[in-house]
Amino acid sequence: MKLDLHIHTTEFSSCSTMSPDELMIAARENGLDGVCITEHNRIWTKSQAEALSNKHGLAVFRGMEVTTTGGDILVFGLEEEPDGMWTPAMLKSKVDAVGGAAIAAHPFRGFLLFGFGDLKMQVQDALDNPTFSQVHGLEVCNGLVTETENNLAREVAEAAGLIMIGGSDAHRPEAVGTCITEFHDFIANEKELVQAILSSRFSLRKIK
Ligand SMILES: [Zn+2]
Ligand SMILES: [Zn+2]
């Protein structure tokens, strides 16, 4: 089952120019079976997601991209919206309490601007990031960052034994489906989505 796990729409993300209907049309055109909408610090209601899913005949799951003191963290299975800036540890305890999944989004976006040396040095430095001990995984295929930044995320996730997911981070229709997470099983609900993420029952594909 092909899903795009990182998406922003005009519904709750002011930085996005893509309406929910435009998202679904683009998802269908790109051969996706569904999407997981991850607005900044807001979660869609179940009925909103169901209505969009029924209207377009594709699965719609809900997550959130939470702004923490340690960077953006994607969460799946958590309904509670942040009431301020949480630390990664605060977020992780809330996610663990509901059996959800926490994934550091685009963990090295802009990282190369800092001019680190060779890749080995970067991986070692990167492993010291305290955020990485407060997540289940890293987003290693993000549609908005460079290939080098995605590759570094993958190396760090492998070295740390973390889960590796992908998502387009689409804010406009053309970007939908650029990074696809293809699950081995049919995902019927959000609980199954979380379980499939936590057990790494998927493979990643970068399309564009
Ligand atoms: Zn982000
Ligand atoms: Zn995002």
XYZ file of C-alpha atoms and ligand atoms in Angstrom:
210
model
C 0.000 0.000 0.000
C 1.642 3.211 -1.210
C 1.320 6.182 1.144
C 2.767 9.666 1.322
C 3.334 10.185 5.054
C 4.227 13.900 5.203
C 1.759 16.419 3.787
C 0.582 19.981 4.487
C -2.699 21.472 3.231
C -4.331 24.880 3.435
C -6.738 23.441 6.022
C -4.349 23.963 8.945
C -0.928 24.870 7.499
C -0.689 28.519 6.452
C 2.580 27.761 4.616
C 0.776 25.411 2.203
C -0.909 26.466 -1.046
C -2.551 23.059 -1.628
C -6.199 22.492 -0.774
C -7.239 19.065 0.519
C -9.066 18.360 -2.754
C -5.971 19.288 -4.792
C -3.953 16.942 -2.591
C -6.257 14.021 -3.258
C -6.340 14.619 -7.024
C -2.519 14.725 -7.091
C -2.315 11.590 -4.929
C -4.508 9.680 -7.353
C -2.573 10.938 -10.386
C 0.652 9.729 -8.761
C -0.697 6.246 -8.080
C -0.860 6.553 -4.297
C -3.292 4.439 -2.284
C -3.564 7.111 0.352
C -1.975 9.932 2.295
C -1.222 10.872 5.858
C -1.862 14.560 6.476
C 0.641 16.044 8.910
C -0.177 19.710 9.495
C 2.046 21.814 11.742
C 0.937 21.340 15.364
C -2.652 20.549 14.355
C -4.438 17.284 13.753
C -7.448 16.787 11.518
C -10.568 15.410 13.165
C -11.516 11.839 12.356
C -14.672 12.989 10.598
C -12.737 15.470 8.437
C -10.377 12.713 7.311
C -13.246 10.273 6.686
C -15.145 12.812 4.614
C -12.100 13.547 2.442
C -11.379 9.840 2.060
C -14.946 9.023 1.042
C -15.098 11.916 -1.398
C -11.986 10.795 -3.279
C -11.894 7.042 -2.676
C -8.353 7.005 -1.229
C -7.197 6.362 2.324
C -6.630 9.439 4.503
C -4.671 9.010 7.729
C -3.840 11.691 10.283
C -0.569 12.643 11.886
C 1.048 15.881 12.975
C 4.353 17.660 12.501
C 5.132 19.030 15.937
C 7.521 21.956 16.342
C 9.760 21.054 19.296
C 12.802 22.671 20.892
C 14.801 19.934 19.129
C 13.360 20.393 15.638
C 10.289 19.199 13.750
C 9.008 15.773 14.775
C 6.342 13.827 12.891
C 3.960 11.932 15.133
C 1.487 9.194 14.305
C -1.149 7.996 16.746
C -1.061 11.092 18.980
C -4.249 13.194 19.110
C -3.089 15.810 21.640
C -2.040 19.079 20.032
C 0.868 20.972 21.630
C -0.131 23.829 23.948
C 3.301 25.443 23.650
C 6.789 24.444 22.554
C 7.428 20.931 23.857
C 10.854 19.357 24.182
C 11.449 16.150 22.215
C 11.406 14.239 25.527
C 7.989 15.664 26.488
C 6.622 14.758 23.087
C 8.125 11.262 23.210
C 6.529 10.512 26.589
C 3.126 11.551 25.252
C 3.594 9.489 22.101
C 4.752 6.438 24.075
C 1.775 6.769 26.436
C -0.605 6.238 23.500
C 1.552 3.688 21.693
C 2.310 6.054 18.799
C 5.358 6.715 16.660
C 7.670 9.757 16.700
C 9.927 10.411 13.711
C 12.380 13.316 13.351
C 11.398 15.175 10.172
C 14.083 16.227 7.641
C 16.703 15.879 10.412
C 19.500 17.474 8.363
C 17.654 20.157 6.422
C 20.178 22.924 5.814
C 22.845 20.906 7.632
C 25.401 21.203 4.851
C 25.259 24.982 5.104
C 27.234 24.608 8.311
C 30.196 23.267 6.354
C 30.975 20.067 8.218
C 33.894 18.028 6.915
C 33.838 14.526 5.510
C 30.800 12.309 5.815
C 32.218 10.110 8.604
C 32.701 13.142 10.785
C 29.190 14.267 10.024
C 27.640 10.938 11.025
C 29.557 10.902 14.298
C 28.586 14.468 15.109
C 25.030 13.859 14.039
C 24.653 10.853 16.320
C 25.203 13.153 19.294
C 22.010 15.083 18.514
C 19.914 14.565 21.684
C 16.707 14.606 19.649
C 17.625 11.266 18.081
C 17.345 9.459 21.416
C 13.779 10.787 21.769
C 12.347 9.436 18.519
C 11.612 6.010 17.055
C 12.978 6.945 13.683
C 14.215 9.486 11.181
C 12.696 10.714 7.962
C 15.402 9.673 5.491
C 13.517 10.452 2.277
C 12.069 13.962 2.459
C 10.962 15.540 -0.802
C 12.180 19.028 0.085
C 15.798 18.428 1.089
C 18.870 17.566 -0.944
C 19.930 14.028 -1.726
C 23.042 14.519 0.402
C 20.935 15.537 3.391
C 18.648 12.528 2.913
C 21.666 10.233 2.567
C 23.162 11.577 5.781
C 19.853 10.950 7.566
C 19.894 7.369 6.294
C 23.472 6.779 7.465
C 22.703 8.162 10.898
C 19.485 6.144 11.212
C 21.337 2.973 10.228
C 24.137 3.690 12.699
C 21.641 4.400 15.490
C 19.292 1.533 14.632
C 16.363 3.871 14.042
C 13.304 3.373 11.819
C 13.542 5.065 8.392
C 10.433 6.513 6.774
C 9.823 8.808 3.803
C 7.368 11.557 2.884
C 7.123 14.322 0.320
C 6.576 17.212 2.781
C 4.349 18.522 -0.015
C 2.995 22.052 0.292
C 1.769 22.111 -3.337
C 0.222 19.474 -5.634
C 3.322 18.982 -7.831
C 5.271 17.694 -4.822
C 2.803 15.012 -3.727
C 4.266 11.516 -3.883
C 7.917 12.509 -4.365
C 8.880 10.217 -1.472
C 6.623 7.202 -1.068
C 6.500 4.753 1.805
C 5.239 1.464 0.380
C 3.807 -0.762 3.108
C 3.942 -4.547 2.786
C 0.401 -4.929 4.103
C -2.937 -3.218 3.599
C -3.336 -0.522 6.260
C -6.933 -0.324 7.432
C -6.684 2.263 10.200
C -4.309 4.527 12.093
C -3.468 1.887 14.667
C -2.285 -0.416 11.904
C -0.345 2.461 10.362
C 1.526 3.041 13.626
C 2.228 -0.683 14.021
C 3.501 -0.949 10.460
C 5.799 2.048 10.985
C 7.151 0.764 14.304
C 7.843 -2.669 12.821
C 9.401 -1.212 9.617
C 7.072 -3.237 7.402
C 7.623 -1.040 4.352
C 10.128 0.076 1.749
C 10.901 3.582 0.483
C 10.802 4.969 -3.020
C 11.937 8.346 -4.277
C 10.024 9.208 -7.429
C 11.179 12.626 -8.634
Zn 9.193 20.494 8.904
Zn 6.486 19.358 6.874
